[in-house]
Amino acid sequence: MRPVATVAPEKYRNYINGQWVDARSGETMPSINPATGEVLGLVPKAGPEDVTAAVAAAAAAYKTWRKVPAPRRAEILYRAAEALVRQKEDLAQLMTRELGKVLPEARGDVQEAIDMTYFIAGEGRRLHGYTTPSEMPNKAAYCVRAPLGVAGVITPWNFPMAIPSWKIIPALLCGNTVVFKPATYTPLVGIRFAEILNEAGLPPGVLNIVTGSGAVVGDVLVEHPDVAVISFTGSTSTGLAIAEKCARLGKRVSLEMGGKNAAIVMPDADLDLATDALIWSAFGTTGQRCTACSRIIVHTAVRRELTDRLVARAKALRLGDGLLPSTDVGPVVSEAQLESIHEYVEIGRREGARVLTGGGRARDGDLARGSFYAPTIFDNVIPGMRVEQEEIFGPVVDLIEARDLDEAVRILNGVQYGLSASIFTRDVNTALRAIDDIATGIVYVNHGTIGAEVHLPFGGTKQTGNGHREGGIQALDVFSEWKAVYIDYSGRLQRAQIDKD
Ligand code: NAD
């Protein structure tokens, strides 16, 4: 696929200190529609000096933003949520063009940002601390959440509005200011999101956006001494490298990284339901969800039947431009991503897994213009194979046989990741045992591995995360720290204060 410029592409800018500005170098980079190769726009290819300017603006704005009462900060966020509702369709169409996901899923991505913004704005009047009795007479004791300062937000391309909202909205509500670096494949959606938030009334410098490469913009943000916290979602390799730097700098970092999610199908499962859910989980968003199901662990007793159903359904999926209502599966985000997916499929073949359907690029008709990959199902996958262990991040799913629940859970847990998992069974004892034993941050019963809701904590165990959660009120913990306050109104020195810490 070669980029195609139809008309002169629109130029976009960074937003720093309340102004739309070019990169100081004047350099730009394109945003490309992966379904057609069309150049959608040019965005600044920022350098270190642009990041430094954005951090300086955010640090200056922090001095006053932290003093704005949380319910007032929330009012701005409510207005932003309302603007997102009004612009949902436009935003979804832009997202489909920039990233390729089918329009209903793009609408879902925008809706997630709307839900998150309303939910967290509600916390503006509930940013609770607590009071507690002191050990001493005539002494009050309470604790409050305090903001951290400038938050650096670094996001991936697969949920270009939902994921930034999970970070930016709680960061702002808690009283931090933000420098946002969107993914290089989806800068336009990021810019529109920042624009809507700013138009809702954020003071200059409170939310800044800087587009450019991870190696430059992301890295300068991570290393900058005036950035107090980094919130990152992306691959495990990038996340761990960022964590190392943050550890050296003593900087707080929240990481959401790769996954290798699995679903278990037991003999008593409703196979119609399981088939529907697994096709959606494996091939929705072209398999490029962090929660996508990439391993189906099926009990021997239903292996044949489930396999036949899944293969028939995968073969019937219609690939195409995500804007067309007839499309089930859009393109993968880029040529580089497509090549990496195909490399894994070749690795799987060499390892002895059998491709039941798919296994190659799709080029029929208009598909030749974009980066399309046929939905792929691997059979005969053995635990320990690379295609069973490593994240492929595309429309590829493994079938793995297990003889009982214990073996299935062992296989499910036998990877370095731990984001999402599911089990299909009609037996309550089986379901509850699985919930207990599955070592992931999210578990579904009789549902695919996707479909999280914003008011519950979202995140993964092991090499998927570092213990923080996005979503839920837990999101506030990333962007605030506790301050304990003691007020002595006895009028004299009470000794316990100096005898203890
Ligand atoms: P990526 O790691 O390549 O990039 C993520 C972000 O980091 C981008 O904005 C990128 O520009 C930036 N970046 C790259 N190098 C950097 C550096 N040296 N310093 C600072 N920033 C840098 O990931 P991606 O390809 O954009 O996204 C796909 C990955 O994201 C998959 O592994 C997927 O599982 C993961 N993901 C995880 C979750 C989750 O919640 N666990 C959600 C969505 C995506």
mmCIF file of C-alpha atoms in Angstrom, residues 37 125 272 278 298 427 434 469:
data_model
loop_
_atom_site.group_PDB
_atom_site.id
_atom_site.type_symbol
_atom_site.label_atom_id
_atom_site.label_comp_id
_atom_site.label_asym_id
_atom_site.label_seq_id
_atom_site.Cartn_x
_atom_site.Cartn_y
_atom_site.Cartn_z
ATOM 1 C CA GLY A 37 -3.858 4.697 1.498
ATOM 2 C CA ARG A 125 -18.212 16.289 44.007
ATOM 3 C CA ASP A 272 -24.156 -20.688 19.825
ATOM 4 C CA LEU A 278 -15.519 -15.600 20.292
ATOM 5 C CA VAL A 298 -11.549 -25.805 24.218
ATOM 6 C CA ASP A 427 -22.186 -24.853 35.736
ATOM 7 C CA ALA A 434 -12.357 -20.525 37.286
ATOM 8 C CA ARG A 469 -5.910 0.447 37.211
#
